[in-house]
């Protein structure tokens, strides 16, 4: 999705080189078709090929992604999700204090 938001419209052959790592054309094509089936991407047909473009906003996509991950992996608990990142050392104590300050400032 990041590549499609960046390029705005692209054929699969234009998406592949924008991705990090070694991504096979068929794999990327399958992923883009799945995104289309889920309603995140649409396409314009040019004969047998398709030019894809995003139809959801980054914020909507991010909210859906995070909420699905939280439900599937963290029992619908933000606390469980944040503690996971803390245990994995992906978030620092300073970051947690900053988040706490944001929460407390909204409560006032």
mmCIF file of N, CA and C in Angstrom:
data_model
loop_
_atom_site.group_PDB
_atom_site.id
_atom_site.type_symbol
_atom_site.label_atom_id
_atom_site.label_comp_id
_atom_site.label_asym_id
_atom_site.label_seq_id
_atom_site.Cartn_x
_atom_site.Cartn_y
_atom_site.Cartn_z
ATOM 1 N N UNK A 1 0.829 -1.189 0.000
ATOM 2 C CA UNK A 1 0.000 0.000 0.000
ATOM 3 C C UNK A 1 0.873 1.253 0.000
ATOM 4 N N UNK A 2 1.990 1.193 0.734
ATOM 5 C CA UNK A 2 2.875 2.362 0.794
ATOM 6 C C UNK A 2 3.332 2.763 -0.612
ATOM 7 N N UNK A 3 3.694 1.783 -1.408
ATOM 8 C CA UNK A 3 4.167 2.066 -2.766
ATOM 9 C C UNK A 3 3.049 2.658 -3.609
ATOM 10 N N UNK A 4 1.854 2.114 -3.493
ATOM 11 C CA UNK A 4 0.741 2.655 -4.275
ATOM 12 C C UNK A 4 0.380 4.071 -3.846
ATOM 13 N N UNK A 5 0.443 4.354 -2.562
ATOM 14 C CA UNK A 5 0.191 5.737 -2.129
ATOM 15 C C UNK A 5 1.264 6.665 -2.694
ATOM 16 N N UNK A 6 2.493 6.182 -2.733
ATOM 17 C CA UNK A 6 3.592 6.996 -3.246
ATOM 18 C C UNK A 6 3.466 7.212 -4.758
ATOM 19 N N UNK A 7 3.222 6.142 -5.500
ATOM 20 C CA UNK A 7 3.162 6.233 -6.962
ATOM 21 C C UNK A 7 1.805 6.727 -7.472
ATOM 22 N N UNK A 8 0.778 6.589 -6.656
ATOM 23 C CA UNK A 8 -0.607 6.960 -6.965
ATOM 24 C C UNK A 8 -1.281 5.965 -7.903
ATOM 25 N N UNK A 9 -0.660 5.616 -9.011
ATOM 26 C CA UNK A 9 -1.159 4.584 -9.924
ATOM 27 C C UNK A 9 0.042 3.808 -10.432
ATOM 28 N N UNK A 10 -0.093 2.478 -10.507
ATOM 29 C CA UNK A 10 1.053 1.700 -10.970
ATOM 30 C C UNK A 10 0.638 0.317 -11.436
ATOM 31 N N UNK A 11 1.404 -0.191 -12.409
ATOM 32 C CA UNK A 11 1.296 -1.574 -12.819
ATOM 33 C C UNK A 11 2.157 -2.392 -11.851
ATOM 34 N N UNK A 12 1.871 -3.683 -11.744
ATOM 35 C CA UNK A 12 2.642 -4.546 -10.842
ATOM 36 C C UNK A 12 4.131 -4.452 -11.177
ATOM 37 N N UNK A 13 4.473 -4.409 -12.450
ATOM 38 C CA UNK A 13 5.889 -4.341 -12.844
ATOM 39 C C UNK A 13 6.553 -3.057 -12.345
ATOM 40 N N UNK A 14 5.777 -2.020 -12.041
ATOM 41 C CA UNK A 14 6.325 -0.784 -11.484
ATOM 42 C C UNK A 14 6.401 -0.838 -9.954
ATOM 43 N N UNK A 15 5.573 -1.676 -9.366
ATOM 44 C CA UNK A 15 5.551 -1.817 -7.902
ATOM 45 C C UNK A 15 6.740 -2.654 -7.424
ATOM 46 N N UNK A 16 7.017 -3.751 -8.121
ATOM 47 C CA UNK A 16 8.052 -4.709 -7.693
ATOM 48 C C UNK A 16 9.383 -4.038 -7.381
ATOM 49 N N UNK A 17 9.943 -3.205 -8.265
ATOM 50 C CA UNK A 17 11.259 -2.633 -7.947
ATOM 51 C C UNK A 17 11.245 -1.627 -6.800
ATOM 52 N N UNK A 18 10.076 -1.151 -6.419
ATOM 53 C CA UNK A 18 9.975 -0.191 -5.319
ATOM 54 C C UNK A 18 10.012 -0.872 -3.955
ATOM 55 N N UNK A 19 9.843 -2.176 -3.934
ATOM 56 C CA UNK A 19 9.805 -2.939 -2.682
ATOM 57 C C UNK A 19 11.200 -3.382 -2.286
ATOM 58 N N UNK A 20 11.445 -3.410 -0.979
ATOM 59 C CA UNK A 20 12.740 -3.897 -0.510
ATOM 60 C C UNK A 20 12.744 -5.420 -0.536
ATOM 61 N N UNK A 21 13.910 -5.989 -0.684
ATOM 62 C CA UNK A 21 14.031 -7.433 -0.705
ATOM 63 C C UNK A 21 13.813 -7.990 -2.100
ATOM 64 N N UNK A 22 13.720 -9.298 -2.177
ATOM 65 C CA UNK A 22 13.505 -9.959 -3.463
ATOM 66 C C UNK A 22 12.066 -10.415 -3.538
ATOM 67 N N UNK A 23 11.273 -9.643 -4.225
ATOM 68 C CA UNK A 23 9.855 -9.951 -4.362
ATOM 69 C C UNK A 23 9.579 -10.386 -5.795
ATOM 70 N N UNK A 24 8.999 -11.550 -5.935
ATOM 71 C CA UNK A 24 8.685 -12.086 -7.242
ATOM 72 C C UNK A 24 7.431 -11.405 -7.791
ATOM 73 N N UNK A 25 7.405 -11.178 -9.074
ATOM 74 C CA UNK A 25 6.275 -10.519 -9.743
ATOM 75 C C UNK A 25 4.951 -11.175 -9.368
ATOM 76 N N UNK A 26 4.897 -12.509 -9.443
ATOM 77 C CA UNK A 26 3.640 -13.222 -9.163
ATOM 78 C C UNK A 26 3.177 -13.020 -7.725
ATOM 79 N N UNK A 27 4.112 -12.973 -6.796
ATOM 80 C CA UNK A 27 3.771 -12.749 -5.388
ATOM 81 C C UNK A 27 3.166 -11.371 -5.199
ATOM 82 N N UNK A 28 3.800 -10.363 -5.778
ATOM 83 C CA UNK A 28 3.293 -8.991 -5.663
ATOM 84 C C UNK A 28 1.938 -8.880 -6.339
ATOM 85 N N UNK A 29 1.792 -9.502 -7.487
ATOM 86 C CA UNK A 29 0.517 -9.491 -8.201
ATOM 87 C C UNK A 29 -0.600 -10.092 -7.346
ATOM 88 N N UNK A 30 -0.303 -11.195 -6.676
ATOM 89 C CA UNK A 30 -1.293 -11.840 -5.799
ATOM 90 C C UNK A 30 -1.669 -10.924 -4.642
ATOM 91 N N UNK A 31 -0.689 -10.281 -4.048
ATOM 92 C CA UNK A 31 -0.958 -9.377 -2.919
ATOM 93 C C UNK A 31 -1.825 -8.207 -3.371
ATOM 94 N N UNK A 32 -1.505 -7.638 -4.518
ATOM 95 C CA UNK A 32 -2.281 -6.495 -5.016
ATOM 96 C C UNK A 32 -3.715 -6.918 -5.331
ATOM 97 N N UNK A 33 -3.888 -8.101 -5.890
ATOM 98 C CA UNK A 33 -5.255 -8.600 -6.163
ATOM 99 C C UNK A 33 -6.025 -8.818 -4.858
ATOM 100 N N UNK A 34 -5.350 -9.303 -3.837
ATOM 101 C CA UNK A 34 -6.001 -9.479 -2.524
ATOM 102 C C UNK A 34 -6.420 -8.123 -1.954
ATOM 103 N N UNK A 35 -5.559 -7.126 -2.104
ATOM 104 C CA UNK A 35 -5.912 -5.772 -1.645
ATOM 105 C C UNK A 35 -7.123 -5.244 -2.408
ATOM 106 N N UNK A 36 -7.198 -5.591 -3.679
ATOM 107 C CA UNK A 36 -8.355 -5.180 -4.497
ATOM 108 C C UNK A 36 -9.623 -5.885 -4.018
ATOM 109 N N UNK A 37 -9.529 -7.179 -3.732
ATOM 110 C CA UNK A 37 -10.676 -7.941 -3.232
ATOM 111 C C UNK A 37 -11.181 -7.379 -1.904
ATOM 112 N N UNK A 38 -10.278 -6.884 -1.078
ATOM 113 C CA UNK A 38 -10.645 -6.341 0.229
ATOM 114 C C UNK A 38 -11.146 -4.907 0.147
ATOM 115 N N UNK A 39 -11.075 -4.306 -1.039
ATOM 116 C CA UNK A 39 -11.597 -2.955 -1.211
ATOM 117 C C UNK A 39 -10.622 -1.835 -0.895
ATOM 118 N N UNK A 40 -9.330 -2.146 -0.850
ATOM 119 C CA UNK A 40 -8.323 -1.125 -0.578
ATOM 120 C C UNK A 40 -7.753 -0.525 -1.863
ATOM 121 N N UNK A 41 -7.859 -1.289 -2.951
ATOM 122 C CA UNK A 41 -7.251 -0.928 -4.224
ATOM 123 C C UNK A 41 -8.271 -1.165 -5.336
ATOM 124 N N UNK A 42 -8.219 -0.330 -6.368
ATOM 125 C CA UNK A 42 -9.013 -0.540 -7.577
ATOM 126 C C UNK A 42 -8.045 -0.535 -8.756
ATOM 127 N N UNK A 43 -8.569 -0.788 -9.952
ATOM 128 C CA UNK A 43 -7.686 -0.819 -11.110
ATOM 129 C C UNK A 43 -8.382 -0.312 -12.359
ATOM 130 N N UNK A 44 -7.547 0.082 -13.307
ATOM 131 C CA UNK A 44 -7.981 0.410 -14.653
ATOM 132 C C UNK A 44 -7.436 -0.700 -15.545
ATOM 133 N N UNK A 45 -8.284 -1.267 -16.390
ATOM 134 C CA UNK A 45 -7.846 -2.347 -17.271
ATOM 135 C C UNK A 45 -7.268 -1.775 -18.564
ATOM 136 N N UNK A 46 -6.146 -2.333 -18.961
ATOM 137 C CA UNK A 46 -5.508 -2.021 -20.235
ATOM 138 C C UNK A 46 -5.253 -3.358 -20.922
ATOM 139 N N UNK A 47 -6.236 -3.840 -21.631
ATOM 140 C CA UNK A 47 -6.127 -5.179 -22.212
ATOM 141 C C UNK A 47 -6.118 -6.203 -21.099
ATOM 142 N N UNK A 48 -5.071 -7.020 -21.064
ATOM 143 C CA UNK A 48 -4.964 -8.060 -20.033
ATOM 144 C C UNK A 48 -4.225 -7.591 -18.786
ATOM 145 N N UNK A 49 -3.743 -6.382 -18.792
ATOM 146 C CA UNK A 49 -2.999 -5.887 -17.640
ATOM 147 C C UNK A 49 -3.817 -4.825 -16.903
ATOM 148 N N UNK A 50 -3.470 -4.612 -15.655
ATOM 149 C CA UNK A 50 -4.196 -3.656 -14.822
ATOM 150 C C UNK A 50 -3.245 -2.646 -14.203
ATOM 151 N N UNK A 51 -3.707 -1.408 -14.140
ATOM 152 C CA UNK A 51 -2.976 -0.371 -13.419
ATOM 153 C C UNK A 51 -3.762 -0.118 -12.139
ATOM 154 N N UNK A 52 -3.110 -0.340 -11.014
ATOM 155 C CA UNK A 52 -3.755 -0.273 -9.706
ATOM 156 C C UNK A 52 -3.573 1.094 -9.060
ATOM 157 N N UNK A 53 -4.545 1.441 -8.218
ATOM 158 C CA UNK A 53 -4.459 2.683 -7.454
ATOM 159 C C UNK A 53 -5.209 2.509 -6.132
ATOM 160 N N UNK A 54 -4.746 3.180 -5.087
ATOM 161 C CA UNK A 54 -5.396 3.042 -3.776
ATOM 162 C C UNK A 54 -6.741 3.764 -3.756
ATOM 163 N N UNK A 55 -7.684 3.178 -3.054
ATOM 164 C CA UNK A 55 -8.997 3.827 -2.898
ATOM 165 C C UNK A 55 -9.341 4.071 -1.433
ATOM 166 N N UNK A 56 -8.387 3.776 -0.561
ATOM 167 C CA UNK A 56 -8.571 4.101 0.857
ATOM 168 C C UNK A 56 -7.447 5.018 1.300
ATOM 169 N N UNK A 57 -7.778 5.869 2.210
ATOM 170 C CA UNK A 57 -6.835 6.805 2.808
ATOM 171 C C UNK A 57 -5.870 6.046 3.729
ATOM 172 N N UNK A 58 -4.647 6.546 3.848
ATOM 173 C CA UNK A 58 -3.656 5.914 4.733
ATOM 174 C C UNK A 58 -4.185 5.744 6.151
ATOM 175 N N UNK A 59 -4.846 6.768 6.666
ATOM 176 C CA UNK A 59 -5.344 6.739 8.047
ATOM 177 C C UNK A 59 -6.386 5.637 8.227
ATOM 178 N N UNK A 60 -7.291 5.493 7.274
ATOM 179 C CA UNK A 60 -8.321 4.440 7.341
ATOM 180 C C UNK A 60 -7.652 3.066 7.304
ATOM 181 N N UNK A 61 -6.700 2.900 6.398
ATOM 182 C CA UNK A 61 -5.995 1.630 6.274
ATOM 183 C C UNK A 61 -5.221 1.307 7.552
ATOM 184 N N UNK A 62 -4.523 2.302 8.079
ATOM 185 C CA UNK A 62 -3.740 2.110 9.309
ATOM 186 C C UNK A 62 -4.647 1.712 10.466
ATOM 187 N N UNK A 63 -5.775 2.397 10.619
ATOM 188 C CA UNK A 63 -6.711 2.069 11.704
ATOM 189 C C UNK A 63 -7.216 0.643 11.572
ATOM 190 N N UNK A 64 -7.576 0.248 10.361
ATOM 191 C CA UNK A 64 -8.061 -1.116 10.127
ATOM 192 C C UNK A 64 -6.977 -2.132 10.454
ATOM 193 N N UNK A 65 -5.760 -1.879 9.977
ATOM 194 C CA UNK A 65 -4.639 -2.790 10.197
ATOM 195 C C UNK A 65 -4.345 -2.946 11.687
ATOM 196 N N UNK A 66 -4.226 -1.834 12.391
ATOM 197 C CA UNK A 66 -3.883 -1.875 13.817
ATOM 198 C C UNK A 66 -5.004 -2.537 14.614
ATOM 199 N N UNK A 67 -6.246 -2.190 14.319
ATOM 200 C CA UNK A 67 -7.364 -2.794 15.049
ATOM 201 C C UNK A 67 -7.440 -4.298 14.807
ATOM 202 N N UNK A 68 -7.203 -4.741 13.569
ATOM 203 C CA UNK A 68 -7.201 -6.181 13.289
ATOM 204 C C UNK A 68 -6.065 -6.885 14.024
ATOM 205 N N UNK A 69 -4.883 -6.273 14.021
ATOM 206 C CA UNK A 69 -3.743 -6.875 14.722
ATOM 207 C C UNK A 69 -4.016 -6.949 16.218
ATOM 208 N N UNK A 70 -4.585 -5.894 16.765
ATOM 209 C CA UNK A 70 -4.871 -5.881 18.197
ATOM 210 C C UNK A 70 -5.887 -6.972 18.551
ATOM 211 N N UNK A 71 -6.903 -7.125 17.735
ATOM 212 C CA UNK A 71 -7.919 -8.148 17.989
ATOM 213 C C UNK A 71 -7.325 -9.550 17.877
ATOM 214 N N UNK A 72 -6.572 -9.786 16.816
ATOM 215 C CA UNK A 72 -6.044 -11.132 16.558
ATOM 216 C C UNK A 72 -4.943 -11.545 17.527
ATOM 217 N N UNK A 73 -4.054 -10.614 17.872
ATOM 218 C CA UNK A 73 -2.849 -10.994 18.601
ATOM 219 C C UNK A 73 -2.768 -10.505 20.035
ATOM 220 N N UNK A 74 -3.621 -9.549 20.404
ATOM 221 C CA UNK A 74 -3.499 -8.952 21.735
ATOM 222 C C UNK A 74 -4.812 -8.955 22.518
ATOM 223 N N UNK A 75 -5.747 -9.821 22.153
ATOM 224 C CA UNK A 75 -7.026 -9.966 22.866
ATOM 225 C C UNK A 75 -7.760 -8.640 23.045
ATOM 226 N N UNK A 76 -7.719 -7.793 22.000
ATOM 227 C CA UNK A 76 -8.405 -6.490 22.035
ATOM 228 C C UNK A 76 -7.915 -5.603 23.177
ATOM 229 N N UNK A 77 -6.652 -5.735 23.535
ATOM 230 C CA UNK A 77 -6.112 -4.976 24.657
ATOM 231 C C UNK A 77 -4.935 -4.121 24.211
ATOM 232 N N UNK A 78 -5.109 -2.806 24.320
ATOM 233 C CA UNK A 78 -3.996 -1.901 24.028
ATOM 234 C C UNK A 78 -2.865 -2.135 25.022
ATOM 235 N N UNK A 79 -3.216 -2.436 26.255
ATOM 236 C CA UNK A 79 -2.199 -2.706 27.280
ATOM 237 C C UNK A 79 -1.332 -3.886 26.860
ATOM 238 N N UNK A 80 -1.958 -4.961 26.390
ATOM 239 C CA UNK A 80 -1.198 -6.125 25.932
ATOM 240 C C UNK A 80 -0.302 -5.768 24.747
ATOM 241 N N UNK A 81 -0.817 -4.932 23.859
ATOM 242 C CA UNK A 81 -0.038 -4.554 22.682
ATOM 243 C C UNK A 81 1.177 -3.713 23.080
ATOM 244 N N UNK A 82 0.975 -2.729 23.925
ATOM 245 C CA UNK A 82 2.084 -1.869 24.353
ATOM 246 C C UNK A 82 3.097 -2.676 25.164
ATOM 247 N N UNK A 83 2.626 -3.564 26.027
ATOM 248 C CA UNK A 83 3.561 -4.357 26.823
ATOM 249 C C UNK A 83 4.381 -5.301 25.936
ATOM 250 N N UNK A 84 3.786 -5.779 24.867
ATOM 251 C CA UNK A 84 4.531 -6.601 23.906
ATOM 252 C C UNK A 84 5.711 -5.809 23.347
ATOM 253 N N UNK A 85 5.455 -4.569 22.908
ATOM 254 C CA UNK A 85 6.528 -3.748 22.347
ATOM 255 C C UNK A 85 7.577 -3.406 23.401
ATOM 256 N N UNK A 86 7.146 -3.213 24.632
ATOM 257 C CA UNK A 86 8.097 -2.930 25.709
ATOM 258 C C UNK A 86 8.993 -4.154 25.955
ATOM 259 N N UNK A 87 8.392 -5.342 26.017
ATOM 260 C CA UNK A 87 9.170 -6.563 26.244
ATOM 261 C C UNK A 87 10.141 -6.836 25.097
ATOM 262 N N UNK A 88 9.730 -6.513 23.895
ATOM 263 C CA UNK A 88 10.582 -6.727 22.719
ATOM 264 C C UNK A 88 11.602 -5.607 22.538
ATOM 265 N N UNK A 89 11.574 -4.650 23.465
ATOM 266 C CA UNK A 89 12.465 -3.488 23.423
ATOM 267 C C UNK A 89 12.305 -2.681 22.143
ATOM 268 N N UNK A 90 11.063 -2.565 21.676
ATOM 269 C CA UNK A 90 10.741 -1.765 20.499
ATOM 270 C C UNK A 90 10.242 -0.383 20.894
ATOM 271 N N UNK A 91 10.045 -0.200 22.193
ATOM 272 C CA UNK A 91 9.596 1.092 22.700
ATOM 273 C C UNK A 91 10.369 1.372 23.983
ATOM 274 N N UNK A 92 10.800 2.593 24.132
ATOM 275 C CA UNK A 92 11.622 2.943 25.302
ATOM 276 C C UNK A 92 10.759 3.500 26.434
ATOM 277 N N UNK A 93 11.363 3.569 27.597
ATOM 278 C CA UNK A 93 10.681 4.172 28.742
ATOM 279 C C UNK A 93 10.343 5.631 28.451
ATOM 280 N N UNK A 94 11.240 6.319 27.759
ATOM 281 C CA UNK A 94 10.980 7.723 27.387
ATOM 282 C C UNK A 94 9.778 7.816 26.460
ATOM 283 N N UNK A 95 9.672 6.885 25.513
ATOM 284 C CA UNK A 95 8.510 6.857 24.617
ATOM 285 C C UNK A 95 7.230 6.618 25.410
ATOM 286 N N UNK A 96 7.296 5.692 26.352
ATOM 287 C CA UNK A 96 6.116 5.389 27.174
ATOM 288 C C UNK A 96 5.700 6.594 28.012
ATOM 289 N N UNK A 97 6.690 7.313 28.559
ATOM 290 C CA UNK A 97 6.370 8.532 29.325
ATOM 291 C C UNK A 97 5.702 9.572 28.424
ATOM 292 N N UNK A 98 6.189 9.702 27.203
ATOM 293 C CA UNK A 98 5.609 10.649 26.252
ATOM 294 C C UNK A 98 4.160 10.263 25.913
ATOM 295 N N UNK A 99 3.933 8.981 25.727
ATOM 296 C CA UNK A 99 2.573 8.502 25.457
ATOM 297 C C UNK A 99 1.668 8.784 26.647
ATOM 298 N N UNK A 100 2.171 8.519 27.842
ATOM 299 C CA UNK A 100 1.407 8.787 29.055
ATOM 300 C C UNK A 100 1.062 10.271 29.168
ATOM 301 N N UNK A 101 2.008 11.136 28.842
ATOM 302 C CA UNK A 101 1.752 12.588 28.871
ATOM 303 C C UNK A 101 0.655 12.947 27.865
ATOM 304 N N UNK A 102 0.676 12.333 26.696
ATOM 305 C CA UNK A 102 -0.376 12.592 25.692
ATOM 306 C C UNK A 102 -1.743 12.186 26.235
ATOM 307 N N UNK A 103 -1.809 11.024 26.856
ATOM 308 C CA UNK A 103 -3.065 10.543 27.431
ATOM 309 C C UNK A 103 -3.547 11.475 28.526
ATOM 310 N N UNK A 104 -2.639 11.839 29.416
ATOM 311 C CA UNK A 104 -3.023 12.710 30.540
ATOM 312 C C UNK A 104 -3.446 14.099 30.057
ATOM 313 N N UNK A 105 -2.820 14.613 29.022
ATOM 314 C CA UNK A 105 -3.192 15.954 28.526
ATOM 315 C C UNK A 105 -4.567 15.937 27.870
ATOM 316 N N UNK A 106 -4.979 14.816 27.307
ATOM 317 C CA UNK A 106 -6.307 14.696 26.702
ATOM 318 C C UNK A 106 -7.390 14.553 27.762
ATOM 319 N N UNK A 107 -7.029 14.044 28.910
ATOM 320 C CA UNK A 107 -7.997 13.842 29.990
ATOM 321 C C UNK A 107 -8.365 15.148 30.694
ATOM 322 N N UNK A 108 -7.572 16.196 30.518
ATOM 323 C CA UNK A 108 -7.812 17.467 31.213
ATOM 324 C C UNK A 108 -8.844 18.283 30.508
#
